[in-house]
Coordinates of C-alpha atoms in Angstrom, one line a residue:
X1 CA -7.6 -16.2 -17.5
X2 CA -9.5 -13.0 -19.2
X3 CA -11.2 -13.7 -22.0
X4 CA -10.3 -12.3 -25.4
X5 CA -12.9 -9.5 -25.5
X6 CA -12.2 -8.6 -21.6
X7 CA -8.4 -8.1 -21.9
X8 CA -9.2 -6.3 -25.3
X9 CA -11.7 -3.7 -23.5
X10 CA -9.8 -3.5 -20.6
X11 CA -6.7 -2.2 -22.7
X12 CA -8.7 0.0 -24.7
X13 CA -10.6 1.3 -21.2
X14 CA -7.6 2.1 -19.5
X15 CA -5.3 2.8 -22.3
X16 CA -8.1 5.7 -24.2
X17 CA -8.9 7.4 -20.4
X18 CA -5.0 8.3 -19.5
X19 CA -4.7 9.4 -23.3
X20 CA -8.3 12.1 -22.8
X21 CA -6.8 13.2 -19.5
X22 CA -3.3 13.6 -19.3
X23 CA -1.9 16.5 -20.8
X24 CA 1.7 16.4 -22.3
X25 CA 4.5 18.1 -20.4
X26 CA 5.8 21.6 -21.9
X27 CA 8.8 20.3 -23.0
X28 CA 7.7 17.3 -24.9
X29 CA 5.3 17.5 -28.0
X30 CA 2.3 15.5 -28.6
X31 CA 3.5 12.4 -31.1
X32 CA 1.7 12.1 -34.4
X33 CA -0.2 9.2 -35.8
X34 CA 2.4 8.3 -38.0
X35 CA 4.9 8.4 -35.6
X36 CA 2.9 6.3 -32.7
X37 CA 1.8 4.1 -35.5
X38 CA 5.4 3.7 -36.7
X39 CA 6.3 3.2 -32.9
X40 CA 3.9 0.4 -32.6
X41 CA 5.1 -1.5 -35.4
X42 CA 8.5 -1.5 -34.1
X43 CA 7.2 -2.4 -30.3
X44 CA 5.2 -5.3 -31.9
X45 CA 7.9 -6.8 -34.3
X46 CA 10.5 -6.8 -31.5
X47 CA 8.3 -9.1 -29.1
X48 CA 7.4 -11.4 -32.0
X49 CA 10.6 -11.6 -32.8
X50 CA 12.8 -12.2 -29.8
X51 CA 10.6 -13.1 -26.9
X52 CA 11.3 -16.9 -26.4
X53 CA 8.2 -17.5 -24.3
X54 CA 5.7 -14.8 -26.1
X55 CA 2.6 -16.9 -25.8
X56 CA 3.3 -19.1 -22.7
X57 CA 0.2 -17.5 -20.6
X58 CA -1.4 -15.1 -23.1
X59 CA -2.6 -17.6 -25.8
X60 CA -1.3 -16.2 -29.4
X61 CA -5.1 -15.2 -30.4
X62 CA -5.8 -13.2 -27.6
X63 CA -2.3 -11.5 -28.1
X64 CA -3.9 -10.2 -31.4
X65 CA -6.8 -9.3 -30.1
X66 CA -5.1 -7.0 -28.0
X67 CA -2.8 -5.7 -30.6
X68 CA -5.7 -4.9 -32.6
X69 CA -7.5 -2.8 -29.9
X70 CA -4.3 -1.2 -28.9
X71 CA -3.8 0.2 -32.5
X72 CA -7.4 1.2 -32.7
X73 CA -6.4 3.6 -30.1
X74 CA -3.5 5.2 -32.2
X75 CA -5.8 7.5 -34.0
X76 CA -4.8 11.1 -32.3
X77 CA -1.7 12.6 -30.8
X78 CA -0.7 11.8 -27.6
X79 CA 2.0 12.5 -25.1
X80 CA 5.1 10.0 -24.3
X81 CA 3.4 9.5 -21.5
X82 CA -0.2 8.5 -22.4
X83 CA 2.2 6.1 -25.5
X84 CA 3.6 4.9 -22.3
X85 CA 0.8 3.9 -20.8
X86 CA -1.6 2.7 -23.7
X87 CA 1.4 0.2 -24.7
X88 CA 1.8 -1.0 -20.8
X89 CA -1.1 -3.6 -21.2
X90 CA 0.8 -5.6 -24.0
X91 CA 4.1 -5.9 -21.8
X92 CA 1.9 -7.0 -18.7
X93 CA 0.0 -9.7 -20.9
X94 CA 3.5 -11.1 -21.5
X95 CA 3.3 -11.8 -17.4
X96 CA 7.7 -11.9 -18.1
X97 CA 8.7 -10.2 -15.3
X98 CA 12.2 -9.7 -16.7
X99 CA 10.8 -8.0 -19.8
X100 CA 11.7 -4.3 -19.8
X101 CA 9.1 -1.2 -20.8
X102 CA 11.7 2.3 -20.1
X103 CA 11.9 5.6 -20.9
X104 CA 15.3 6.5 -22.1
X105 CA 17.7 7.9 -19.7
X106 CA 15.1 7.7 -16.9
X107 CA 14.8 5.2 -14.0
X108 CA 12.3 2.4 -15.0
X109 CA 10.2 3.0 -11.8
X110 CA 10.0 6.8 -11.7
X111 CA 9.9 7.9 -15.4
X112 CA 7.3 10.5 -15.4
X113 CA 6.6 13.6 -13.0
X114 CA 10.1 13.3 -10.6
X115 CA 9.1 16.3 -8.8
X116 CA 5.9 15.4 -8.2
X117 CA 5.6 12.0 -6.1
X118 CA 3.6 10.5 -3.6
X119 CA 5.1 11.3 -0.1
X120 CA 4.7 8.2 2.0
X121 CA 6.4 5.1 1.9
X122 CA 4.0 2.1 2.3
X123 CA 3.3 -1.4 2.9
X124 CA 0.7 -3.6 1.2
X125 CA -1.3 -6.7 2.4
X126 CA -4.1 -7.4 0.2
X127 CA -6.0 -4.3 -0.3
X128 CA -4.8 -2.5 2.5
X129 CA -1.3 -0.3 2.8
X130 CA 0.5 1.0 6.2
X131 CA 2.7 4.1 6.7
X132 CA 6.2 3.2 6.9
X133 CA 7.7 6.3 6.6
X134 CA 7.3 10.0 5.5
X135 CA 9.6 10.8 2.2
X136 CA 8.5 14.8 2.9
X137 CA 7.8 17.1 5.7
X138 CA 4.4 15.7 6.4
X139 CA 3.5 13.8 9.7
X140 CA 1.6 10.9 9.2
X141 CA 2.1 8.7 12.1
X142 CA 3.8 5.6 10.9
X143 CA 1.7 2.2 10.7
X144 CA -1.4 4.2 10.4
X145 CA -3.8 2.5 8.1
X146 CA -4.5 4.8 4.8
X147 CA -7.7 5.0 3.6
X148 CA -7.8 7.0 0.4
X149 CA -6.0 9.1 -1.6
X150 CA -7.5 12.3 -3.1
X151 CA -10.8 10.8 -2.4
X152 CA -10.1 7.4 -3.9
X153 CA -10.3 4.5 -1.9
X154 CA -6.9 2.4 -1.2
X155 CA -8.8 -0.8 -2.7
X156 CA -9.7 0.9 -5.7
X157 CA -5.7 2.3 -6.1
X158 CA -4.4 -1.2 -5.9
X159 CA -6.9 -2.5 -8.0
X160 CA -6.3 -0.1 -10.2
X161 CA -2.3 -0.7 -10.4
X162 CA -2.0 -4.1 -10.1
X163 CA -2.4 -5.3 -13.8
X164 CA -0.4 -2.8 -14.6
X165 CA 2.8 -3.6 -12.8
X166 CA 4.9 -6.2 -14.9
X167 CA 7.1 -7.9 -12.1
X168 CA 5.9 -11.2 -11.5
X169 CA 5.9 -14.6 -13.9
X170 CA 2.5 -16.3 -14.8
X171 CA -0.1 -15.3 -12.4
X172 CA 2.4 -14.9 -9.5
X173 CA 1.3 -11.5 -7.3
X174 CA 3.9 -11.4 -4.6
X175 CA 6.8 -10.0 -7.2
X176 CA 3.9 -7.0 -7.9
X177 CA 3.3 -6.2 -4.0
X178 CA 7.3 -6.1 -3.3
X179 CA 7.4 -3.4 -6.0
X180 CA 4.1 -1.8 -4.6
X181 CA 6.0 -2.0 -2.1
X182 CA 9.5 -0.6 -3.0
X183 CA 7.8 2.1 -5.8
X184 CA 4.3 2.8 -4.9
X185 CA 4.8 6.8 -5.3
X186 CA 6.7 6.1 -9.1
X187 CA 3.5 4.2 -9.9
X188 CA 0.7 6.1 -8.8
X189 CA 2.1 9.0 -10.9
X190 CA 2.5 7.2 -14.0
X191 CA -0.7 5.5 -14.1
X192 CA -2.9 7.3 -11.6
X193 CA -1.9 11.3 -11.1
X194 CA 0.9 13.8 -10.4
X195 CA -0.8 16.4 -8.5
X196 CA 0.9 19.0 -6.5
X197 CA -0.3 18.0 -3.4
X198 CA -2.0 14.8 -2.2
X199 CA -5.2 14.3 0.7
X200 CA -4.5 11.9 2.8
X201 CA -7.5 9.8 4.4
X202 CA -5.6 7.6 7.2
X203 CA -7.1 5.8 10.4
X204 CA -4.5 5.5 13.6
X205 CA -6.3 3.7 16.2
X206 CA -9.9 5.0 15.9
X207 CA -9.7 7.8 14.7
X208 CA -10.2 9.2 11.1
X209 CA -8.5 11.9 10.0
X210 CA -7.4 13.7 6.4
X211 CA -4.2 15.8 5.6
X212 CA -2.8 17.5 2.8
X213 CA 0.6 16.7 2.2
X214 CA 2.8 18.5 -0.4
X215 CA 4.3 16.5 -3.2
X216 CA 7.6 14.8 -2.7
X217 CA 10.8 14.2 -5.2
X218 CA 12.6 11.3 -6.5
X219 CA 15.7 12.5 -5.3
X220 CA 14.0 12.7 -1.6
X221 CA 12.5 9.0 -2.3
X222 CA 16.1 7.5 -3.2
X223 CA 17.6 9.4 -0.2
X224 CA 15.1 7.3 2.2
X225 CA 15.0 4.1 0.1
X226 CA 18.8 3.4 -0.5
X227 CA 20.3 4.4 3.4
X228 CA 24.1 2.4 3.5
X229 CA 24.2 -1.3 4.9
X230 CA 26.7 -1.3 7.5
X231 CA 30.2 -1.6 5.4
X232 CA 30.8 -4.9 7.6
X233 CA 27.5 -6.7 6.3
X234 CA 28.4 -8.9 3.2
X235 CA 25.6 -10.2 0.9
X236 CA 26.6 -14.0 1.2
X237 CA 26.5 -14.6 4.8
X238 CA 26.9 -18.1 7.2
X239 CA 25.8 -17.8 10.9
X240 CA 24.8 -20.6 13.7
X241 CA 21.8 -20.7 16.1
X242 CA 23.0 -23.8 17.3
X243 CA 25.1 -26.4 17.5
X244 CA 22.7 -27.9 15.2
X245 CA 21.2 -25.3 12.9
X246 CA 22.9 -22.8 10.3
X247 CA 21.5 -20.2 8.8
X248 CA 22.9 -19.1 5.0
X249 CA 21.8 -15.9 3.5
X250 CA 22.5 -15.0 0.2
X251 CA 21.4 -11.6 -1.0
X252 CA 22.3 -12.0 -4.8
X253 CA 23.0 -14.4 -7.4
X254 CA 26.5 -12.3 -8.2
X255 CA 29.9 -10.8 -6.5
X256 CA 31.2 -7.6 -6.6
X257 CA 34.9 -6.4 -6.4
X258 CA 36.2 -5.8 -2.7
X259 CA 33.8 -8.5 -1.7
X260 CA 33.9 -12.1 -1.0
X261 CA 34.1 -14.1 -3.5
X262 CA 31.1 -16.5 -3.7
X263 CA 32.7 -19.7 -5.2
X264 CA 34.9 -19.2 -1.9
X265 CA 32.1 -18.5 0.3
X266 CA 30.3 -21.6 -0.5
X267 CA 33.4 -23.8 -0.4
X268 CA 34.4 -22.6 3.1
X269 CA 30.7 -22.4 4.5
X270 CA 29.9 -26.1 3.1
X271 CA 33.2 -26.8 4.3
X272 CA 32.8 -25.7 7.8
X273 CA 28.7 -27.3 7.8
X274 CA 30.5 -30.5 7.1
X275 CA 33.1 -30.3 9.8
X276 CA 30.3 -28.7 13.0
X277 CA 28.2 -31.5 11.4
X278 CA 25.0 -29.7 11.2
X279 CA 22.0 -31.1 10.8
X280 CA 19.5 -28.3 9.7
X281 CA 20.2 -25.2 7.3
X282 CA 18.3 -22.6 7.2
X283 CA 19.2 -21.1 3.6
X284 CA 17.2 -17.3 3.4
X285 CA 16.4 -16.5 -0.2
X286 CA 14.1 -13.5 0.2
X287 CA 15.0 -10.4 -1.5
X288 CA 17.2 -12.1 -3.8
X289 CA 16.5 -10.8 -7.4
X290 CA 18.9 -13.4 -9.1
X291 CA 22.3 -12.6 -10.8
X292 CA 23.8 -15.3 -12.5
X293 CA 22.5 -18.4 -13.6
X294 CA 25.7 -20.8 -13.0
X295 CA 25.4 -19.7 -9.2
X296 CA 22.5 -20.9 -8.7
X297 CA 23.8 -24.5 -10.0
X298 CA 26.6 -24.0 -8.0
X299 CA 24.8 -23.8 -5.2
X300 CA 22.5 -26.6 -6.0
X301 CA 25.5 -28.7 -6.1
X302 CA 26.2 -28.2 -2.5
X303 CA 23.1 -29.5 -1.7
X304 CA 21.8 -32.1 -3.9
X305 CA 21.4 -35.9 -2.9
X306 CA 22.4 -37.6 -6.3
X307 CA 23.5 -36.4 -10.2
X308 CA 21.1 -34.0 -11.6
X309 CA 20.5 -32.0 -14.3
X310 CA 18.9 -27.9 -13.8
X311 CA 17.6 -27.4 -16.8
X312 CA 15.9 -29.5 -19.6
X313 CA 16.4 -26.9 -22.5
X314 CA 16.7 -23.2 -23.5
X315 CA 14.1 -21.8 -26.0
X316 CA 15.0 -18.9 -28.0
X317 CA 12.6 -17.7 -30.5
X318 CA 14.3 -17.6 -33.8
X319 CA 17.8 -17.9 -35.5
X320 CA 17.9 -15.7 -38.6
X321 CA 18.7 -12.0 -37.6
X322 CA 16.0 -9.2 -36.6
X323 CA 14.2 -7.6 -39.6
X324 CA 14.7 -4.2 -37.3
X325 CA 17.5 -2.7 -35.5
X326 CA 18.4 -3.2 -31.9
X327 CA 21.4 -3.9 -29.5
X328 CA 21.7 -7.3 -28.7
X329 CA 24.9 -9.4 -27.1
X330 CA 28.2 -9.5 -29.7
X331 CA 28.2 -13.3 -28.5
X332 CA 24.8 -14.1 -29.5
X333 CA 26.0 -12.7 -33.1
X334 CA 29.0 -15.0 -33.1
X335 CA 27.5 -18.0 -31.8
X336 CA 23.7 -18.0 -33.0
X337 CA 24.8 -20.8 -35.7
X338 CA 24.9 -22.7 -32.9
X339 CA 21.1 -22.6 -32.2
X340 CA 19.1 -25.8 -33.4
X341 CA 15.5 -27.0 -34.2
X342 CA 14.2 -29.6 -32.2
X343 CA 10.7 -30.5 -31.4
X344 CA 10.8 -27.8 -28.2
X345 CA 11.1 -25.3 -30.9
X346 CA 14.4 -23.7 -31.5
X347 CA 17.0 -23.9 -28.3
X348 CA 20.0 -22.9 -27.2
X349 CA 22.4 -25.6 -26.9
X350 CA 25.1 -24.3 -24.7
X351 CA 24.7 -23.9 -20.8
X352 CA 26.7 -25.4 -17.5
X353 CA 22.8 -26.0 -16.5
X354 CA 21.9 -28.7 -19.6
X355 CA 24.9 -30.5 -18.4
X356 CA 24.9 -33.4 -15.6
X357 CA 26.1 -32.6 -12.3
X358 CA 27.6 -34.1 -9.5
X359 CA 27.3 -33.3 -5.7
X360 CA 30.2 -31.5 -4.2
X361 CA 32.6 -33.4 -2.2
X362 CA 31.1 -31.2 1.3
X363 CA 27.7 -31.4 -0.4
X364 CA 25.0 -31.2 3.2
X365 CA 22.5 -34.0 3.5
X366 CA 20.4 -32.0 6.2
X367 CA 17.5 -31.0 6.6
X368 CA 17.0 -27.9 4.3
X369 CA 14.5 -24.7 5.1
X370 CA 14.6 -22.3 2.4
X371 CA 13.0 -18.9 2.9
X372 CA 11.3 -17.5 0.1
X373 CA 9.4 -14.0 -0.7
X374 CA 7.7 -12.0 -3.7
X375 CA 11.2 -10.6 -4.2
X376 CA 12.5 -14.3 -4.8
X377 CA 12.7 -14.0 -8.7
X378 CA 15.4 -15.4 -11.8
X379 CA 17.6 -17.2 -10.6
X380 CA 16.9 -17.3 -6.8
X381 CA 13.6 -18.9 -8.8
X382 CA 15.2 -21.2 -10.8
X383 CA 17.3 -22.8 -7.8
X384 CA 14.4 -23.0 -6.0
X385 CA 12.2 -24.9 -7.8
X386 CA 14.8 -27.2 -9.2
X387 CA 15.2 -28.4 -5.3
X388 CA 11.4 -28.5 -4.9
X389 CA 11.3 -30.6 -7.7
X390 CA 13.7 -33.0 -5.9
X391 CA 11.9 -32.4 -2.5
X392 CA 14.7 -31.4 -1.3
X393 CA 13.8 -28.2 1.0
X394 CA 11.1 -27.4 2.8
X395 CA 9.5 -23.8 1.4
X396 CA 8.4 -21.0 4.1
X397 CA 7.3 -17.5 3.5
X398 CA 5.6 -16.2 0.1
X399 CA 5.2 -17.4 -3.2
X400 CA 8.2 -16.3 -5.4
X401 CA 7.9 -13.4 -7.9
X402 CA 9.4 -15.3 -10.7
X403 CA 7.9 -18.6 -12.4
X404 CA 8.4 -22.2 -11.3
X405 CA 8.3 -24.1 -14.6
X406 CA 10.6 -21.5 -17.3
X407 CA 12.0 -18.1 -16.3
X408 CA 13.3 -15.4 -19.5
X409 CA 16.3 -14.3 -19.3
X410 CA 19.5 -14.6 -19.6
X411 CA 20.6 -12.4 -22.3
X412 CA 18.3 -9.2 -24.0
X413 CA 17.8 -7.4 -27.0
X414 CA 17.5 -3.6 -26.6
X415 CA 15.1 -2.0 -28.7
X416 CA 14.1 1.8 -28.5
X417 CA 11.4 3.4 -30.2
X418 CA 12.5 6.0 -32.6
X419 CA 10.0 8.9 -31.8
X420 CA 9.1 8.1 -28.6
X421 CA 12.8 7.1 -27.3
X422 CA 11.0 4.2 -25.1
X423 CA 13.2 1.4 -24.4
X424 CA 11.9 -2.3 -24.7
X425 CA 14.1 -4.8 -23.2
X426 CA 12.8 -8.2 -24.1
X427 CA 14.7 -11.5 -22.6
X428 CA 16.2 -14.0 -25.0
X429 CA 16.6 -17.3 -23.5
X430 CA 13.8 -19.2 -21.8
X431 CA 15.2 -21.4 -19.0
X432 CA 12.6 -24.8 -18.9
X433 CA 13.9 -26.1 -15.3
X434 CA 14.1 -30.0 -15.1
X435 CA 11.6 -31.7 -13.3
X436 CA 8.9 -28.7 -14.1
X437 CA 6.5 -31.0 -15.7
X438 CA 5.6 -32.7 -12.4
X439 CA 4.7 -29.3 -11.1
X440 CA 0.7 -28.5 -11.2
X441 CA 1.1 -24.9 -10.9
X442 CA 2.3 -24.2 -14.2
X443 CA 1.3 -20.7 -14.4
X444 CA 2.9 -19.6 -10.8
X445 CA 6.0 -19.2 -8.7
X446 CA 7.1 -21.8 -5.9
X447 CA 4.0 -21.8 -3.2
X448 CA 5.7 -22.3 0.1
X449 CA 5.0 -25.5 2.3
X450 CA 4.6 -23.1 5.2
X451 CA 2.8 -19.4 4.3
X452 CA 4.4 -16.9 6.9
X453 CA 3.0 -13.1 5.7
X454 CA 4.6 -10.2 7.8
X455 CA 2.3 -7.6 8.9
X456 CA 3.2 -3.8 9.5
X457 CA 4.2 -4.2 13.0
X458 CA 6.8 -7.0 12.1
X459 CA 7.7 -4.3 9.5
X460 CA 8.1 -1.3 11.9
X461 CA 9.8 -3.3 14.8
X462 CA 12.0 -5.1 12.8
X463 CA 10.5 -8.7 13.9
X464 CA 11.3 -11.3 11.2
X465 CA 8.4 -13.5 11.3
X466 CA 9.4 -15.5 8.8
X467 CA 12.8 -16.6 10.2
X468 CA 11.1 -17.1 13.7
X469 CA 8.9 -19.1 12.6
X470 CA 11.9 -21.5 10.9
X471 CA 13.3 -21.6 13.6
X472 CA 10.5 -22.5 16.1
X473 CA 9.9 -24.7 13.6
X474 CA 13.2 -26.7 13.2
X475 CA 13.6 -26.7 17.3
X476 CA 10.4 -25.8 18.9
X477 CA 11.7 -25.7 22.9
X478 CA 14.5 -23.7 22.1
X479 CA 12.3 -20.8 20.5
X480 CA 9.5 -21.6 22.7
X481 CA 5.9 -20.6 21.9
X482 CA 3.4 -22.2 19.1
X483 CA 3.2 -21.4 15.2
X484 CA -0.2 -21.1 15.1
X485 CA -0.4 -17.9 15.2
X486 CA 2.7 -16.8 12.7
X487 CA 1.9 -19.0 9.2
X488 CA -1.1 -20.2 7.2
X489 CA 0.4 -24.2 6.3
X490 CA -0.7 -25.4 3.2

């Protein structure tokens, strides 16, 4: 944890630098005093007002503090984007992954300088990044290691980014290195630069070597990034590697028209577990974002040994109405009589997850391997730690993006700044999972059992280390091989 006067002079570092060197776009004029002070006031009231869990791991004094050094900064014009930027500090301290900091009408990860992006697609370990890919005409051979960018030194880049990126829970880090991961080029050009064209310090095999590569778009970016699945490849999906072993994936925590529907899915997989009488399931996780939060009790009903309960309460932060104006749900209008004072705070008393549940009639016994990674966030989160709480599972792969002990979200309120038009979407329901308290790690995600870290060759070949591993694990002769070389075991 910073201290009060580091996180203060770190915001006002950062925050006054972009403002001295970025120059405003053509198009967009500077924003006045009154108006960015105006701005702030809004930006400030909203989180104290609807954020249920404001002050979880950014105590309410140095919250001020860092209010106070942020407004100290609001003394000259400044472009949407240096706003943009200054304000990023007070979203990241909320360390709420789900909590939203947009420009209207543009995509949250590229908001600024679409025609002007980083051209390589990359992969992160620590405070390294790999080529991938090449989103322009450049020729960077892919898995070379890159050494700097326009002189600066990969370290310092992700250094530099990392406490600005806002999707992770507590001190989780995994969630920020799967969007490092996913929108490096969108990042480096908000926070970093938007040249024209970009030198390129990379190593492939000994040799060191530095190109200049031309800017790439965002159009060019989402080409690469979002190629078609194969139509055939649903996201909830039940194979066998054995008579003995099943292997569930679940992409999301929600269904889609045209597609199966997941209340069915579970009932026939569970179904047809119970009837091959399986004794291991392999249930893969990664890359699920979440979705909805009664699947993820669903799901936990197939699997649990005894009665449970998922959550232990909801906190919301207030129940009289906003002093400013926003969007929020017509429901949460309808039914906020219904939120109560109790000595969590105020809550919200109506969920499937407060309730008592029962296991399901084809409910597996096994032996269960969840796969986890920094993409594992909301609900995929919330299930997860409500099995680890039961020792339930056993946890392989990397530390979830989203928080063991309470995850926001659920519902949001919309708030957009009048003269900037940036959009704030703050979360508000804070889900406190059941069985939390035994947990040590209060301020992180769920820390696998097994840690299995795919390096850039697994990434280029297409090797899944991580299920492997599993695999080897649950029947060691039939994989063949040892583990010690795929996982650190904690």
């Amino acid at each position: 944890m910073k201290t009060i006067l580091s996180l203060a002079a770190w915001c006002l570092l950062t925050g006054s630098a972009y403002a001295q060197t970025t120059a405003p776009t053509p198009e967009e004029p500077l924003l006045t005093v009154p108006q960015l002070q105006e701005d702030f006031s809004r930006f400030r009231t909203a989180l104290e007002e609807v954020h249920p869990e404001m002050y979880r791991y950014t105590p309410k004094q140095t919250y001020d503090s860092l209010f106070a050094a942020t407004a100290k900064q609001l003394h000259q014009p400044m472009s949407r984007q240096a706003f943009y930027v200054t304000l990023n500090p007070l979203v990241a301290a909320l360390h709420c992954g789900h909590t939203k900091w947009l420009v209207a009408g543009r995509d949250e990860h590229y908001p600024f300088h679409p025609d002007r992006q980083f051209p390589l697609k990359l992969y992160f370990l620590g405070e390294q990044a790999w080529v991938v890919a090449n989103y322009g005409s450049g020729a960077v051979p892919a898995g070379a290691e890159i050494v700097a960018i326009n002189g600066r030194p990969m370290a310092t880049v992700i250094r530099q980014l990392l406490p600005r990126l806002t999707f992770a829970d507590g001190n989780t880090v995994n969630g920020k290195y799967a969007d490092l991961n996913q929108f490096f080029s969108g990042f480096y050009a908000t926070f970093i630069e938007a040249p024209a064209v970009f030198a390129i310090t990379y190593k492939a095999g000994n040799a060191e070597k530095t190109v200049s590569l031309p800017a790439t778009t965002e159009q060019k970016i989402r080409e690469v990034e979002q190629a078609p699945k194969p139509a055939s490849q649903q996201p909830f999906r039940l194979t066998f590697a054995d008579n003995q072993t099943a292997i569930m994936t679940i992409e999301r925590f929600w269904s889609m028209e045209k597609q199966e529907d997941y209340k069915a899915f579970l009932k026939n997989s569970f179904k047809q577990i119970s009837q091959k009488q399986i004794q291991n399931l392999v249930l893969d996780l990664r890359n699920n974002e979440g979705g909805e939060e009664a699947y993820g009790v669903l799901l936990y009903s197939y699997l649990a040994d005894k009665s449970f309960r998922y959550y232990d309460y909801i906190s919301v932060r207030q129940k009289q109405k906003y002093s400013f104006k926003a969007w929020t749900p017509k429901f949460y209008g309808i039914l906020r009589h219904l939120i109560r004072k109790t000595d969590n705070g105020y809550v919200w008393p109506y969920q499937t997850g407060l309730k008592a549940h029962m296991p399901e009639r084809d409910a597996f016994h096994g032996k269960l391997y969840v796969l986890l990674n920094g993409s594992s966030f909301s609900v995929t989160t919330e299930f997860a730690a409500r099995a680890h709480a039961d020792g339930r599972a056993t946890f392989i792969g990397q530390e979830t993006g989203g928080g063991y002990t309470v995850n926001s979200s659920g519902v949001f309120t919309i708030v957009q700044l009048p003269h900037a038009k940036l959009d704030l979407g703050v979360p508000m329901f804070g889900f406190h999972m059941a069985g939390a308290d035994r947990y040590p790690y209060h301020d992180r995600g769920i820390i696998p059992d097994h840690t299995v870290v795919p390096t850039i060759d697994d990434v280029l070949s297409g090797h899944d280390r991580v299920m492997h591993y599993t695999l080897q694990l649950i029947q060691p002769k039939s994989v063949g091989g040892s583990t010690a070389n795929l996982s650190t075991t904690k």
